[in-house]
Coordinates of C-alpha atoms in Angstrom, one line a residue:
M591 CA 55.8 -1.3 36.9
P592 CA 52.8 -1.7 39.1
Q593 CA 52.0 -5.3 38.1
L594 CA 55.2 -6.5 39.7
N595 CA 54.7 -4.7 43.0
P596 CA 53.9 -7.2 45.7
E597 CA 51.2 -5.1 47.3
F598 CA 49.0 -5.4 44.2
F599 CA 49.3 -9.2 44.0
L600 CA 46.2 -9.9 46.1
S601 CA 44.0 -7.7 44.0
Q602 CA 45.4 -9.0 40.8
V603 CA 44.8 -12.6 41.9
F604 CA 41.2 -11.7 42.9
W605 CA 40.4 -10.2 39.5
L606 CA 42.2 -13.1 37.8
V607 CA 40.0 -15.6 39.6
I608 CA 36.8 -13.6 38.9
T609 CA 37.8 -13.2 35.2
F610 CA 38.7 -16.8 34.7
S611 CA 35.6 -18.0 36.6
F612 CA 33.4 -15.8 34.5
L613 CA 35.2 -17.0 31.3
L614 CA 35.0 -20.6 32.4
I615 CA 31.3 -20.3 33.2
F616 CA 30.6 -18.4 29.9
L617 CA 32.5 -21.1 27.8
W618 CA 31.0 -24.0 29.7
R619 CA 27.4 -22.9 29.7
I620 CA 27.1 -20.8 26.5
S621 CA 29.8 -21.1 23.9
L622 CA 30.8 -24.7 24.2
P623 CA 27.2 -26.1 24.0
R624 CA 26.6 -23.9 20.9
I625 CA 29.9 -25.1 19.3
S626 CA 29.1 -28.7 20.2
S627 CA 25.6 -28.4 18.8
V628 CA 27.0 -26.9 15.6
L629 CA 29.5 -29.7 15.3
E630 CA 26.8 -32.3 15.9
K631 CA 24.6 -30.7 13.3
R632 CA 27.5 -30.6 10.9
E633 CA 28.4 -34.2 11.5
N634 CA 24.7 -35.3 11.1
K635 CA 24.5 -33.3 7.9
I636 CA 27.7 -34.8 6.6
N637 CA 26.4 -38.3 7.5
D638 CA 23.1 -37.6 5.8
E639 CA 24.9 -36.3 2.7
I640 CA 27.1 -39.4 2.6
Q641 CA 24.0 -41.7 2.9
T642 CA 22.2 -39.7 0.2
A643 CA 25.4 -39.9 -2.0
K644 CA 25.5 -43.7 -1.5
K645 CA 21.8 -44.0 -2.4
L646 CA 22.3 -41.8 -5.5
Q647 CA 25.4 -43.8 -6.5
T648 CA 23.5 -47.1 -6.2
E649 CA 20.6 -45.6 -8.3
A650 CA 23.2 -44.3 -10.8
K651 CA 24.7 -47.8 -11.1
K652 CA 21.2 -49.3 -11.6
I653 CA 20.4 -46.6 -14.3
Q654 CA 23.8 -47.2 -15.9
E655 CA 23.1 -51.0 -16.0
E656 CA 19.7 -50.3 -17.6
I657 CA 21.2 -48.0 -20.1
D658 CA 24.0 -50.5 -20.9
Q659 CA 21.3 -53.3 -21.3
Q660 CA 19.2 -51.0 -23.6
L661 CA 22.3 -50.1 -25.6
H662 CA 23.1 -53.8 -26.0
T663 CA 19.6 -54.6 -27.0
T664 CA 19.5 -51.7 -29.4
H665 CA 22.8 -52.7 -30.9
E666 CA 21.6 -56.3 -31.5
Q667 CA 18.4 -54.9 -33.1
V668 CA 20.4 -52.6 -35.4
V669 CA 22.7 -55.4 -36.4
K670 CA 19.7 -57.6 -37.2
L671 CA 18.0 -54.8 -39.1
I672 CA 21.2 -54.2 -41.1
K673 CA 21.5 -57.9 -42.0
E674 CA 17.8 -58.0 -43.0
T675 CA 18.2 -54.9 -45.1
T676 CA 21.4 -56.2 -46.7
N677 CA 19.7 -59.4 -47.6
N678 CA 16.7 -57.7 -49.0
L679 CA 18.8 -55.3 -51.1
Q680 CA 20.9 -58.2 -52.3
S681 CA 17.8 -60.1 -53.4
K682 CA 16.4 -57.1 -55.1
V683 CA 19.7 -56.4 -56.9
S684 CA 20.0 -60.0 -58.0
T685 CA 16.4 -59.9 -59.3
Q686 CA 17.1 -56.6 -61.2
L687 CA 20.3 -58.0 -62.6
Q688 CA 18.5 -61.1 -63.9
E689 CA 15.9 -58.8 -65.5
I690 CA 18.6 -56.7 -67.0
D691 CA 20.5 -59.8 -68.2
S692 CA 17.3 -61.2 -69.9
E693 CA 16.6 -57.9 -71.4
L694 CA 20.1 -57.6 -72.7
A695 CA 20.0 -61.1 -74.1
K696 CA 16.7 -60.2 -75.9
N697 CA 18.3 -57.0 -77.3
I698 CA 21.4 -59.0 -78.4
D699 CA 19.2 -61.6 -80.2
E700 CA 17.2 -58.8 -81.9
S701 CA 20.4 -57.1 -82.9
A702 CA 21.9 -60.3 -84.2
K703 CA 18.7 -60.9 -86.3
A704 CA 18.8 -57.3 -87.6
I705 CA 22.5 -57.7 -88.5
E706 CA 21.8 -61.0 -90.2
K707 CA 18.9 -59.4 -92.1
N708 CA 21.1 -56.4 -93.1
K709 CA 23.9 -58.8 -94.2
N710 CA 21.5 -60.8 -96.3
N711 CA 20.1 -57.6 -97.9
T712 CA 23.6 -56.3 -98.5
L713 CA 24.6 -59.6 -100.1
E714 CA 21.6 -59.5 -102.3
N715 CA 22.4 -55.9 -103.3
I716 CA 26.0 -57.0 -104.0
K717 CA 24.8 -59.9 -106.2
I718 CA 22.5 -57.5 -108.1
H719 CA 25.4 -55.1 -108.6
I720 CA 27.7 -57.9 -109.7
Q721 CA 25.2 -59.0 -112.2
E722 CA 24.9 -55.5 -113.6
I723 CA 28.7 -55.0 -113.7
T724 CA 29.2 -58.3 -115.3
K725 CA 26.5 -57.6 -117.9
L726 CA 28.0 -54.2 -118.6
T727 CA 31.6 -55.5 -118.8
L728 CA 30.6 -58.3 -121.2
S729 CA 28.6 -56.0 -123.4
K730 CA 31.6 -53.6 -123.6
L731 CA 34.2 -56.3 -124.1
T732 CA 32.4 -58.7 -126.4
T733 CA 29.4 -58.8 -128.5
I734 CA 28.0 -61.9 -126.8
N735 CA 24.6 -61.3 -125.2
V736 CA 24.3 -63.1 -121.9
S737 CA 21.0 -63.2 -120.1
D738 CA 20.5 -62.2 -116.5
K739 CA 19.6 -65.8 -115.7
E740 CA 23.0 -67.1 -116.9
I741 CA 24.9 -64.5 -115.0
H742 CA 22.8 -65.3 -111.9
D743 CA 23.5 -69.0 -112.3
A744 CA 27.2 -68.4 -112.7
I745 CA 27.3 -66.2 -109.5
R746 CA 25.5 -68.9 -107.6
T747 CA 27.9 -71.5 -108.8
I748 CA 30.9 -69.4 -107.8
Q749 CA 29.2 -68.6 -104.5
N750 CA 28.7 -72.3 -103.8
K751 CA 32.4 -72.9 -104.4
K752 CA 33.0 -70.3 -101.7
I753 CA 35.1 -68.0 -103.8
I754 CA 33.0 -64.9 -102.8

């Protein structure tokens, strides 16, 4: 192998020094400054993004607090509105119930009067029928003539004794 031959060592060292010198100068003057500038830009951008994120986080917290406060206020208003509505509805319902109760009481009174009137009319009709039946029965059983007034007086007497 020619690399291991000692007569080529000097030329190999020469080219090694030139190549490494060129590589060192290239890295030192061109590549490393570019890499360091990219790293600085990246670090600056990351720092800027972190600061922006912190600002946005602070703003988000403020907005969240405002939203929470508005929700709390709205909740209180809704509760108050529900209470007022419930009270209004209860008062309306109680008023309507009182009106219905008074109307029902009036209808019950009218019905009671109508029933009493029908009862009295029915009793009068029964009295008339009793008089007729009594008159017919007496005329069939006996030859005694009894007047309507006598039969009416007898029925009234019996009615006063609470037999009928």
